[in-house]
Every structure is written in structure tokens, then in C-alpha cells.
Amino acid sequence: MPVLARWIEAAGIPTVIVTMMPSVAEERLAPRIVGVEFPFGHPFGMPGDGALQRRTLELALHVLAGAARAGTRVDLDVDWPVPLREAYRSWQPKVPSPIVRRMLEARQAP
Amino acid sequence: MLVDSFKFLPRSFRPLYEGRGAFPGEEKAVWKPFEKRLAESRIALLTSAGLYVKSTQPSFDLEYEQTHPDWGDPTWRAIPASATAADIAVAHLHINDGDLLADPEIALPMRLLGRLASEGEIGGAATEHVSVMGFQERTLREWQSKTAPEVVAHLRDQGADGLILAPV
């Protein structure tokens, strides 16, 4: 996704990426980055939490419009309101994805 | 605060993402200055959650991915800003889709962006936002040759002055 942002930016449309993995977006040289410490699947926050979604979206807009140079990163200072163990479990699919299933099978192979 | 990029990631996945550096061929900074005021700018959104409009659009191809685990559907969908949670489905095998189905705004805040436009914080919102399915084969060849140029053309048609991308 940071690479897609680069291609769109290179075509002349300014971009900002809102991501749970801002250090990875930095390595991939995304032009503007907003980091969120939220579980996967939730870049703008909790379902039904309009205030948190707005805070995240407004930060993204301000970084989009206000960043002075390539590689600008700003992290959102918000803790996820669900205990880590529960949040870690609940974002994951009920059935492992095909590639994870293959990794698990390879690990179990004799 | 500095976000921990790996807080929610299983430890064994971390080397798949960390320390890999720039994407091959993408080693230089790219930069298009944002030149307007937000209040005069039209903004579009892009999600990688595999959202689609279930009454009018095909799903992303998850069947092929089941038998080709390194592959992900590289196509994209235009999501009308008027679509509601009831109109939207999720095609993504790598996340639990429960919260996304309950409130798609957590990945594609189209209603909220529309509200910011009506309040004057931004000049306008795209009438059709963009959805892709974020799990892709490593070279991103189809995304580079086809999807990215098509999305750029769509964003130009929409008159977008800026894009907010949100991987899931």
C-alpha cells in the first residue's frame, strides 16, 4: 500500500497513508504517514466511535495538507480501548488465510 | 507518542515486514506538494479492505486465492459515497470482517468525510471512493501496470486534490 501511494503521488495527486505499521511505510518511502496503534482492520478507530474516527481523519487531512517534506510521519496519540490480548485475537480471521494455513502446514510437516 | 508497528502482529510475521527497505525500483522520495487550502480541496479515500457494493459489483476473487495462496485479486472497485453499511460487503481473507461490516467507516469514512465537506473543513468529497483488496503477490505487477493507472484516472475524473489511503 505505501508503494501504491507512491505511484499515485508520482502521477500528481498528493497522498497520505493512515497505517498501523508506520515504520514499514517509512521504510517503503511513503510520502506522508499517519501512524495509528490500532488492531488491523481498524485504521480509523472503533466501530461506532464517531469522535475517534473524526480525530483520525482530521489528523490525516492536516498531514496531507500541511506536511512540509517527503517522509513526514505523525502518530496519533491514542491507546486502543480494548485489552491487548482480546484485541490481538479479535482482529484475526476465524479461519487462517490460505498463506498462513500453508505456513502452519509447512511447520508441522515432518 | 511513537506507534509500535508490530503491537498487534503475530511475532512470526514480523520479519515479513520489518527491515526490508524500499520496494525494488522505488528507492527515491516522491513528492507532490499540496498546494490548495483544505477548505478549497476535494478529497478522496482509498481502502484496502476489499469492500464492494454487493448489489452491483462482483466480489474480489477469493476462490482463486484459496488455491493460490501467494496471489491476491489485483482489481479495484469504485464505492459510491452514498453507499451505506447495508450495501457493502467485505472480501478479505486476512482479517476478521465483523467490525468492518458493522461500521465500514472504520476503514472508509465516506459519511464522515461528507460531513467535513458540509461543515466547510474541506472543499468537497469524491462522489466515488476506491476499494482494493490489500493482500497482493509480492511483485505488485498488476497493481503497477493496471490498477494504479486506472485509479489515478478515476481520481482525476473525480477532481481529487488529495487522497487518503488506509491499509487494513
PDB file of C-alpha atoms in Angstrom:
ATOM      1  CA  MET A   1       0.000   0.000   0.000  1.00  0.00           C
ATOM      2  CA  PRO A   2       2.817   2.510   0.639  1.00  0.00           C
ATOM      3  CA  VAL A   3       4.011   1.685  -2.881  1.00  0.00           C
ATOM      4  CA  LEU A   4       0.542   2.346  -4.315  1.00  0.00           C
ATOM      5  CA  ALA A   5       0.601   5.705  -2.506  1.00  0.00           C
ATOM      6  CA  ARG A   6       3.964   6.468  -4.199  1.00  0.00           C
ATOM      7  CA  TRP A   7       2.626   5.651  -7.666  1.00  0.00           C
ATOM      8  CA  ILE A   8      -0.416   7.867  -7.170  1.00  0.00           C
ATOM      9  CA  GLU A   9       1.734  10.683  -5.756  1.00  0.00           C
ATOM     10  CA  ALA A  10       4.151  10.358  -8.700  1.00  0.00           C
ATOM     11  CA  ALA A  11       1.164  10.751 -11.037  1.00  0.00           C
ATOM     12  CA  GLY A  12       0.488  14.144  -9.444  1.00  0.00           C
ATOM     13  CA  ILE A  13      -2.045  13.504  -6.660  1.00  0.00           C
ATOM     14  CA  PRO A  14      -0.809  14.189  -3.097  1.00  0.00           C
ATOM     15  CA  THR A  15      -1.351  11.254  -0.721  1.00  0.00           C
ATOM     16  CA  VAL A  16      -1.306  10.391   2.962  1.00  0.00           C
ATOM     17  CA  ILE A  17      -1.367   6.840   4.299  1.00  0.00           C
ATOM     18  CA  VAL A  18      -3.100   6.038   7.611  1.00  0.00           C
ATOM     19  CA  THR A  19      -1.434   2.881   8.854  1.00  0.00           C
ATOM     20  CA  MET A  20      -0.937   0.534  11.788  1.00  0.00           C
ATOM     21  CA  MET A  21       2.613  -0.096  10.521  1.00  0.00           C
ATOM     22  CA  PRO A  22       4.096   3.412  10.122  1.00  0.00           C
ATOM     23  CA  SER A  23       7.691   2.158  10.418  1.00  0.00           C
ATOM     24  CA  VAL A  24       7.088  -0.080   7.401  1.00  0.00           C
ATOM     25  CA  ALA A  25       5.545   2.831   5.461  1.00  0.00           C
ATOM     26  CA  GLU A  26       8.696   4.831   6.314  1.00  0.00           C
ATOM     27  CA  GLU A  27      10.952   2.058   5.008  1.00  0.00           C
ATOM     28  CA  ARG A  28       8.924   1.983   1.790  1.00  0.00           C
ATOM     29  CA  LEU A  29       9.249   5.787   1.479  1.00  0.00           C
ATOM     30  CA  ALA A  30       5.548   6.671   1.550  1.00  0.00           C
ATOM     31  CA  PRO A  31       5.262  10.450   1.057  1.00  0.00           C
ATOM     32  CA  ARG A  32       3.099  11.262   4.136  1.00  0.00           C
ATOM     33  CA  ILE A  33       2.311   8.910   7.016  1.00  0.00           C
ATOM     34  CA  VAL A  34      -0.133   8.898   9.913  1.00  0.00           C
ATOM     35  CA  GLY A  35       0.586   6.095  12.393  1.00  0.00           C
ATOM     36  CA  VAL A  36      -2.219   4.563  14.460  1.00  0.00           C
ATOM     37  CA  GLU A  37      -1.727   1.945  17.179  1.00  0.00           C
ATOM     38  CA  PHE A  38      -4.955   0.178  16.322  1.00  0.00           C
ATOM     39  CA  PRO A  39      -5.552  -3.506  15.516  1.00  0.00           C
ATOM     40  CA  PHE A  40      -5.587  -4.484  11.852  1.00  0.00           C
ATOM     41  CA  GLY A  41      -8.869  -3.804  10.084  1.00  0.00           C
ATOM     42  CA  HIS A  42      -9.463  -0.572  12.063  1.00  0.00           C
ATOM     43  CA  PRO A  43      -7.379   2.280  10.590  1.00  0.00           C
ATOM     44  CA  PHE A  44      -9.875   4.992  11.645  1.00  0.00           C
ATOM     45  CA  GLY A  45     -10.784   3.514  15.030  1.00  0.00           C
ATOM     46  CA  MET A  46     -13.537   1.655  16.836  1.00  0.00           C
ATOM     47  CA  PRO A  47     -16.819   0.833  15.101  1.00  0.00           C
ATOM     48  CA  GLY A  48     -19.474   3.326  16.144  1.00  0.00           C
ATOM     49  CA  ASP A  49     -16.926   5.721  17.718  1.00  0.00           C
ATOM     50  CA  GLY A  50     -17.512   8.775  15.547  1.00  0.00           C
ATOM     51  CA  ALA A  51     -15.331  11.003  17.749  1.00  0.00           C
ATOM     52  CA  LEU A  52     -12.246   8.775  17.366  1.00  0.00           C
ATOM     53  CA  GLN A  53     -12.882   8.301  13.628  1.00  0.00           C
ATOM     54  CA  ARG A  54     -13.102  12.069  13.233  1.00  0.00           C
ATOM     55  CA  ARG A  55      -9.914  12.659  15.210  1.00  0.00           C
ATOM     56  CA  THR A  56      -8.043  10.190  12.983  1.00  0.00           C
ATOM     57  CA  LEU A  57      -9.472  11.536   9.722  1.00  0.00           C
ATOM     58  CA  GLU A  58      -8.758  15.154  10.688  1.00  0.00           C
ATOM     59  CA  LEU A  59      -5.136  14.284  11.555  1.00  0.00           C
ATOM     60  CA  ALA A  60      -4.817  12.602   8.130  1.00  0.00           C
ATOM     61  CA  LEU A  61      -6.201  15.731   6.429  1.00  0.00           C
ATOM     62  CA  HIS A  62      -3.829  18.022   8.290  1.00  0.00           C
ATOM     63  CA  VAL A  63      -0.811  15.866   7.456  1.00  0.00           C
ATOM     64  CA  LEU A  64      -1.954  15.664   3.824  1.00  0.00           C
ATOM     65  CA  ALA A  65      -2.262  19.430   3.526  1.00  0.00           C
ATOM     66  CA  GLY A  66       0.386  20.561   5.986  1.00  0.00           C
ATOM     67  CA  ALA A  67       3.394  18.252   5.672  1.00  0.00           C
ATOM     68  CA  ALA A  68       6.474  20.156   4.516  1.00  0.00           C
ATOM     69  CA  ARG A  69       8.546  17.333   3.076  1.00  0.00           C
ATOM     70  CA  ALA A  70       8.534  13.749   1.814  1.00  0.00           C
ATOM     71  CA  GLY A  71       8.528  11.115   4.531  1.00  0.00           C
ATOM     72  CA  THR A  72       6.652  13.227   7.098  1.00  0.00           C
ATOM     73  CA  ARG A  73       5.217  10.957   9.796  1.00  0.00           C
ATOM     74  CA  VAL A  74       2.828  11.932  12.571  1.00  0.00           C
ATOM     75  CA  ASP A  75       1.462   9.336  15.012  1.00  0.00           C
ATOM     76  CA  LEU A  76      -1.971   9.571  16.617  1.00  0.00           C
ATOM     77  CA  ASP A  77      -1.622   9.673  20.399  1.00  0.00           C
ATOM     78  CA  VAL A  78      -4.477   7.294  21.230  1.00  0.00           C
ATOM     79  CA  ASP A  79      -4.445   3.943  23.043  1.00  0.00           C
ATOM     80  CA  TRP A  80      -6.779   1.250  21.754  1.00  0.00           C
ATOM     81  CA  PRO A  81      -9.511   0.946  24.384  1.00  0.00           C
ATOM     82  CA  VAL A  82      -9.646  -2.875  24.357  1.00  0.00           C
ATOM     83  CA  PRO A  83      -7.199  -5.056  26.376  1.00  0.00           C
ATOM     84  CA  LEU A  84      -4.288  -6.150  24.186  1.00  0.00           C
ATOM     85  CA  ARG A  85      -4.864  -9.897  24.386  1.00  0.00           C
ATOM     86  CA  GLU A  86      -8.501  -9.531  23.361  1.00  0.00           C
ATOM     87  CA  ALA A  87      -7.757  -7.016  20.586  1.00  0.00           C
ATOM     88  CA  TYR A  88      -4.902  -9.183  19.269  1.00  0.00           C
ATOM     89  CA  ARG A  89      -7.213 -12.154  18.988  1.00  0.00           C
ATOM     90  CA  SER A  90     -10.298 -10.439  17.675  1.00  0.00           C
ATOM     91  CA  TRP A  91      -8.820  -8.780  14.554  1.00  0.00           C
ATOM     92  CA  GLN A  92      -7.643 -12.138  13.175  1.00  0.00           C
ATOM     93  CA  PRO A  93      -9.849 -14.100  10.785  1.00  0.00           C
ATOM     94  CA  LYS A  94     -11.779 -17.027  12.233  1.00  0.00           C
ATOM     95  CA  VAL A  95     -10.173 -19.297   9.622  1.00  0.00           C
ATOM     96  CA  PRO A  96      -6.456 -18.777   8.839  1.00  0.00           C
ATOM     97  CA  SER A  97      -5.836 -17.179   5.426  1.00  0.00           C
ATOM     98  CA  PRO A  98      -4.539 -19.523   2.700  1.00  0.00           C
ATOM     99  CA  ILE A  99      -0.950 -18.299   3.022  1.00  0.00           C
ATOM    100  CA  VAL A 100      -0.971 -18.637   6.829  1.00  0.00           C
ATOM    101  CA  ARG A 101      -2.529 -22.074   6.527  1.00  0.00           C
ATOM    102  CA  ARG A 102       0.310 -23.079   4.199  1.00  0.00           C
ATOM    103  CA  MET A 103       2.917 -21.695   6.641  1.00  0.00           C
ATOM    104  CA  LEU A 104       1.348 -23.638   9.503  1.00  0.00           C
ATOM    105  CA  GLU A 105       1.245 -26.854   7.456  1.00  0.00           C
ATOM    106  CA  ALA A 106       4.892 -26.427   6.433  1.00  0.00           C
ATOM    107  CA  ARG A 107       5.853 -26.011  10.086  1.00  0.00           C
ATOM    108  CA  GLN A 108       4.029 -29.197  11.060  1.00  0.00           C
ATOM    109  CA  ALA A 109       5.463 -31.258   8.208  1.00  0.00           C
ATOM    110  CA  PRO A 110       7.995 -33.874   9.386  1.00  0.00           C
TER     111      PRO A 110
ATOM    112  CA  MET B   1       3.944   9.110  21.015  1.00  0.00           C
ATOM    113  CA  LEU B   2       5.588   6.666  18.650  1.00  0.00           C
ATOM    114  CA  VAL B   3       3.302   3.901  17.437  1.00  0.00           C
ATOM    115  CA  ASP B   4       4.521   0.318  17.864  1.00  0.00           C
ATOM    116  CA  SER B   5       4.079  -1.011  14.307  1.00  0.00           C
ATOM    117  CA  PHE B   6       4.108  -4.615  15.456  1.00  0.00           C
ATOM    118  CA  LYS B   7       1.909  -4.471  18.538  1.00  0.00           C
ATOM    119  CA  PHE B   8      -0.930  -6.477  17.033  1.00  0.00           C
ATOM    120  CA  LEU B   9       1.099  -8.640  14.649  1.00  0.00           C
ATOM    121  CA  PRO B  10       1.953 -12.284  15.430  1.00  0.00           C
ATOM    122  CA  ARG B  11       5.683 -12.386  16.193  1.00  0.00           C
ATOM    123  CA  SER B  12       6.438 -14.874  13.404  1.00  0.00           C
ATOM    124  CA  PHE B  13       5.052 -12.401  10.799  1.00  0.00           C
ATOM    125  CA  ARG B  14       7.329  -9.540  11.821  1.00  0.00           C
ATOM    126  CA  PRO B  15      10.284 -10.459   9.539  1.00  0.00           C
ATOM    127  CA  LEU B  16       7.898 -10.435   6.565  1.00  0.00           C
ATOM    128  CA  TYR B  17       7.518  -6.671   7.020  1.00  0.00           C
ATOM    129  CA  GLU B  18      10.429  -5.279   9.009  1.00  0.00           C
ATOM    130  CA  GLY B  19      13.834  -4.271   7.675  1.00  0.00           C
ATOM    131  CA  ARG B  20      13.048  -4.919   4.044  1.00  0.00           C
ATOM    132  CA  GLY B  21      13.786  -1.363   2.954  1.00  0.00           C
ATOM    133  CA  ALA B  22      12.384   0.284  -0.135  1.00  0.00           C
ATOM    134  CA  PHE B  23      10.376  -1.604  -2.751  1.00  0.00           C
ATOM    135  CA  PRO B  24      12.610  -2.539  -5.737  1.00  0.00           C
ATOM    136  CA  GLY B  25      12.728   0.393  -8.151  1.00  0.00           C
ATOM    137  CA  GLU B  26      11.151   2.725  -5.561  1.00  0.00           C
ATOM    138  CA  GLU B  27      14.247   3.919  -3.732  1.00  0.00           C
ATOM    139  CA  LYS B  28      13.833   7.683  -4.241  1.00  0.00           C
ATOM    140  CA  ALA B  29      11.434  10.027  -2.473  1.00  0.00           C
ATOM    141  CA  VAL B  30       8.329  11.106  -4.397  1.00  0.00           C
ATOM    142  CA  TRP B  31       6.595  14.343  -3.549  1.00  0.00           C
ATOM    143  CA  LYS B  32       3.692  16.330  -4.965  1.00  0.00           C
ATOM    144  CA  PRO B  33       3.148  19.465  -2.867  1.00  0.00           C
ATOM    145  CA  PHE B  34      -0.394  20.020  -1.605  1.00  0.00           C
ATOM    146  CA  GLU B  35      -0.987  23.486  -2.965  1.00  0.00           C
ATOM    147  CA  LYS B  36      -4.539  24.477  -2.051  1.00  0.00           C
ATOM    148  CA  ARG B  37      -6.335  25.221   1.179  1.00  0.00           C
ATOM    149  CA  LEU B  38      -8.191  22.206   2.579  1.00  0.00           C
ATOM    150  CA  ALA B  39     -11.370  24.268   2.512  1.00  0.00           C
ATOM    151  CA  GLU B  40     -10.983  24.527  -1.279  1.00  0.00           C
ATOM    152  CA  SER B  41      -9.864  20.944  -1.859  1.00  0.00           C
ATOM    153  CA  ARG B  42     -11.702  17.863  -2.942  1.00  0.00           C
ATOM    154  CA  ILE B  43     -10.603  14.737  -1.080  1.00  0.00           C
ATOM    155  CA  ALA B  44     -10.925  11.038  -1.945  1.00  0.00           C
ATOM    156  CA  LEU B  45     -10.458   7.890   0.139  1.00  0.00           C
ATOM    157  CA  LEU B  46      -8.920   4.521  -0.671  1.00  0.00           C
ATOM    158  CA  THR B  47      -9.248   1.390   1.473  1.00  0.00           C
ATOM    159  CA  SER B  48      -7.563  -1.992   1.126  1.00  0.00           C
ATOM    160  CA  ALA B  49     -10.352  -3.792   2.990  1.00  0.00           C
ATOM    161  CA  GLY B  50     -11.779  -5.478  -0.105  1.00  0.00           C
ATOM    162  CA  LEU B  51     -15.075  -3.598   0.192  1.00  0.00           C
ATOM    163  CA  TYR B  52     -17.554  -3.857  -2.668  1.00  0.00           C
ATOM    164  CA  VAL B  53     -21.188  -2.985  -3.345  1.00  0.00           C
ATOM    165  CA  LYS B  54     -22.901  -6.328  -3.137  1.00  0.00           C
ATOM    166  CA  SER B  55     -25.912  -5.483  -5.334  1.00  0.00           C
ATOM    167  CA  THR B  56     -23.918  -4.199  -8.325  1.00  0.00           C
ATOM    168  CA  GLN B  57     -20.295  -5.388  -8.109  1.00  0.00           C
ATOM    169  CA  PRO B  58     -18.548  -8.756  -8.135  1.00  0.00           C
ATOM    170  CA  SER B  59     -16.652  -9.819  -5.042  1.00  0.00           C
ATOM    171  CA  PHE B  60     -12.864  -9.815  -5.122  1.00  0.00           C
ATOM    172  CA  ASP B  61     -11.786 -13.291  -6.219  1.00  0.00           C
ATOM    173  CA  LEU B  62     -11.194 -15.220  -3.009  1.00  0.00           C
ATOM    174  CA  GLU B  63     -11.720 -18.641  -4.580  1.00  0.00           C
ATOM    175  CA  TYR B  64      -8.588 -18.374  -6.689  1.00  0.00           C
ATOM    176  CA  GLU B  65      -6.617 -17.178  -3.660  1.00  0.00           C
ATOM    177  CA  GLN B  66      -7.727 -20.289  -1.761  1.00  0.00           C
ATOM    178  CA  THR B  67      -5.857 -22.449  -4.258  1.00  0.00           C
ATOM    179  CA  HIS B  68      -3.049 -19.931  -4.990  1.00  0.00           C
ATOM    180  CA  PRO B  69      -2.079 -18.597  -1.540  1.00  0.00           C
ATOM    181  CA  ASP B  70       0.588 -16.172  -2.839  1.00  0.00           C
ATOM    182  CA  TRP B  71      -1.935 -14.437  -5.100  1.00  0.00           C
ATOM    183  CA  GLY B  72      -4.445 -11.688  -4.271  1.00  0.00           C
ATOM    184  CA  ASP B  73      -7.099 -10.196  -6.562  1.00  0.00           C
ATOM    185  CA  PRO B  74      -5.462  -7.030  -8.015  1.00  0.00           C
ATOM    186  CA  THR B  75      -8.663  -5.352  -9.291  1.00  0.00           C
ATOM    187  CA  TRP B  76     -10.382  -2.330  -7.731  1.00  0.00           C
ATOM    188  CA  ARG B  77     -13.917  -1.075  -7.127  1.00  0.00           C
ATOM    189  CA  ALA B  78     -15.416   2.431  -7.148  1.00  0.00           C
ATOM    190  CA  ILE B  79     -17.515   2.793  -3.998  1.00  0.00           C
ATOM    191  CA  PRO B  80     -20.275   5.446  -4.193  1.00  0.00           C
ATOM    192  CA  ALA B  81     -20.136   7.845  -1.248  1.00  0.00           C
ATOM    193  CA  SER B  82     -23.864   7.254  -0.818  1.00  0.00           C
ATOM    194  CA  ALA B  83     -23.397   3.532  -0.079  1.00  0.00           C
ATOM    195  CA  THR B  84     -24.436   2.501   3.432  1.00  0.00           C
ATOM    196  CA  ALA B  85     -23.256  -0.346   5.654  1.00  0.00           C
ATOM    197  CA  ALA B  86     -26.199  -2.382   4.364  1.00  0.00           C
ATOM    198  CA  ASP B  87     -24.957  -2.019   0.769  1.00  0.00           C
ATOM    199  CA  ILE B  88     -21.360  -3.055   1.463  1.00  0.00           C
ATOM    200  CA  ALA B  89     -19.710  -6.465   1.652  1.00  0.00           C
ATOM    201  CA  VAL B  90     -16.133  -7.370   2.582  1.00  0.00           C
ATOM    202  CA  ALA B  91     -13.881  -9.771   0.637  1.00  0.00           C
ATOM    203  CA  HIS B  92     -10.645 -10.186   2.605  1.00  0.00           C
ATOM    204  CA  LEU B  93      -9.337 -13.477   3.995  1.00  0.00           C
ATOM    205  CA  HIS B  94      -6.676 -11.938   6.270  1.00  0.00           C
ATOM    206  CA  ILE B  95      -8.822 -10.057   8.784  1.00  0.00           C
ATOM    207  CA  ASN B  96     -11.960 -10.629  10.830  1.00  0.00           C
ATOM    208  CA  ASP B  97     -14.619  -8.681   8.912  1.00  0.00           C
ATOM    209  CA  GLY B  98     -17.143  -8.360  11.764  1.00  0.00           C
ATOM    210  CA  ASP B  99     -16.335  -4.776  12.758  1.00  0.00           C
ATOM    211  CA  LEU B 100     -15.990  -3.685   9.102  1.00  0.00           C
ATOM    212  CA  LEU B 101     -19.439  -4.985   8.247  1.00  0.00           C
ATOM    213  CA  ALA B 102     -20.928  -3.355  11.348  1.00  0.00           C
ATOM    214  CA  ASP B 103     -19.325   0.020  10.542  1.00  0.00           C
ATOM    215  CA  PRO B 104     -17.428   0.364   7.237  1.00  0.00           C
ATOM    216  CA  GLU B 105     -16.448   3.892   8.317  1.00  0.00           C
ATOM    217  CA  ILE B 106     -13.581   2.355  10.334  1.00  0.00           C
ATOM    218  CA  ALA B 107     -11.839   1.673   7.002  1.00  0.00           C
ATOM    219  CA  LEU B 108     -13.584   4.012   4.553  1.00  0.00           C
ATOM    220  CA  PRO B 109     -15.048   7.031   6.383  1.00  0.00           C
ATOM    221  CA  MET B 110     -17.163   8.295   3.494  1.00  0.00           C
ATOM    222  CA  ARG B 111     -20.049   9.674   5.573  1.00  0.00           C
ATOM    223  CA  LEU B 112     -17.665  11.446   7.921  1.00  0.00           C
ATOM    224  CA  LEU B 113     -15.728  12.959   5.011  1.00  0.00           C
ATOM    225  CA  GLY B 114     -19.038  14.162   3.549  1.00  0.00           C
ATOM    226  CA  ARG B 115     -19.843  15.776   6.889  1.00  0.00           C
ATOM    227  CA  LEU B 116     -16.481  17.591   6.940  1.00  0.00           C
ATOM    228  CA  ALA B 117     -17.293  18.868   3.448  1.00  0.00           C
ATOM    229  CA  SER B 118     -20.718  20.129   4.527  1.00  0.00           C
ATOM    230  CA  GLU B 119     -19.114  21.852   7.528  1.00  0.00           C
ATOM    231  CA  GLY B 120     -16.605  23.562   5.236  1.00  0.00           C
ATOM    232  CA  GLU B 121     -13.499  21.929   6.697  1.00  0.00           C
ATOM    233  CA  ILE B 122     -12.723  20.559   3.240  1.00  0.00           C
ATOM    234  CA  GLY B 123     -13.983  21.861  -0.073  1.00  0.00           C
ATOM    235  CA  GLY B 124     -15.614  18.631  -1.138  1.00  0.00           C
ATOM    236  CA  ALA B 125     -15.544  14.854  -1.097  1.00  0.00           C
ATOM    237  CA  ALA B 126     -15.265  12.473  -4.026  1.00  0.00           C
ATOM    238  CA  THR B 127     -18.598  11.008  -5.086  1.00  0.00           C
ATOM    239  CA  GLU B 128     -16.928   7.627  -5.654  1.00  0.00           C
ATOM    240  CA  HIS B 129     -14.117   6.411  -3.427  1.00  0.00           C
ATOM    241  CA  VAL B 130     -11.773   3.478  -4.103  1.00  0.00           C
ATOM    242  CA  SER B 131     -11.506  -0.044  -2.711  1.00  0.00           C
ATOM    243  CA  VAL B 132      -8.805  -2.633  -3.321  1.00  0.00           C
ATOM    244  CA  MET B 133      -8.006  -5.920  -1.598  1.00  0.00           C
ATOM    245  CA  GLY B 134      -4.721  -5.423   0.173  1.00  0.00           C
ATOM    246  CA  PHE B 135      -3.213  -8.896   0.084  1.00  0.00           C
ATOM    247  CA  GLN B 136      -1.190  -8.944  -3.149  1.00  0.00           C
ATOM    248  CA  GLU B 137       1.509 -11.062  -4.716  1.00  0.00           C
ATOM    249  CA  ARG B 138       4.939  -9.693  -3.894  1.00  0.00           C
ATOM    250  CA  THR B 139       5.888  -8.068  -7.216  1.00  0.00           C
ATOM    251  CA  LEU B 140       2.712  -5.919  -7.336  1.00  0.00           C
ATOM    252  CA  ARG B 141       2.969  -6.233 -11.112  1.00  0.00           C
ATOM    253  CA  GLU B 142      -0.772  -5.969 -11.851  1.00  0.00           C
ATOM    254  CA  TRP B 143      -1.190  -3.126  -9.409  1.00  0.00           C
ATOM    255  CA  GLN B 144       1.626  -1.229 -11.090  1.00  0.00           C
ATOM    256  CA  SER B 145       0.668  -1.864 -14.711  1.00  0.00           C
ATOM    257  CA  LYS B 146      -3.129  -1.691 -14.468  1.00  0.00           C
ATOM    258  CA  THR B 147      -4.724  -0.875 -11.130  1.00  0.00           C
ATOM    259  CA  ALA B 148      -2.635   2.190 -10.219  1.00  0.00           C
ATOM    260  CA  PRO B 149      -3.111   3.903 -13.632  1.00  0.00           C
ATOM    261  CA  GLU B 150      -6.852   3.155 -13.552  1.00  0.00           C
ATOM    262  CA  VAL B 151      -7.189   4.504 -10.015  1.00  0.00           C
ATOM    263  CA  VAL B 152      -5.247   7.648 -10.976  1.00  0.00           C
ATOM    264  CA  ALA B 153      -7.576   8.176 -13.971  1.00  0.00           C
ATOM    265  CA  HIS B 154     -10.588   7.695 -11.689  1.00  0.00           C
ATOM    266  CA  LEU B 155      -9.222  10.194  -9.144  1.00  0.00           C
ATOM    267  CA  ARG B 156      -8.649  12.739 -11.923  1.00  0.00           C
ATOM    268  CA  ASP B 157     -12.228  12.208 -13.120  1.00  0.00           C
ATOM    269  CA  GLN B 158     -13.340  12.834  -9.560  1.00  0.00           C
ATOM    270  CA  GLY B 159     -11.357  16.071  -9.436  1.00  0.00           C
ATOM    271  CA  ALA B 160      -9.475  14.811  -6.366  1.00  0.00           C
ATOM    272  CA  ASP B 161      -6.868  17.224  -4.966  1.00  0.00           C
ATOM    273  CA  GLY B 162      -5.640  14.655  -2.460  1.00  0.00           C
ATOM    274  CA  LEU B 163      -6.044  11.018  -1.449  1.00  0.00           C
ATOM    275  CA  ILE B 164      -6.156   9.368   1.959  1.00  0.00           C
ATOM    276  CA  LEU B 165      -5.143   5.696   1.747  1.00  0.00           C
ATOM    277  CA  ALA B 166      -5.853   3.356   4.626  1.00  0.00           C
ATOM    278  CA  PRO B 167      -4.496  -0.186   4.538  1.00  0.00           C
ATOM    279  CA  VAL B 168      -6.233  -2.608   6.862  1.00  0.00           C
TER     280      VAL B 168
END
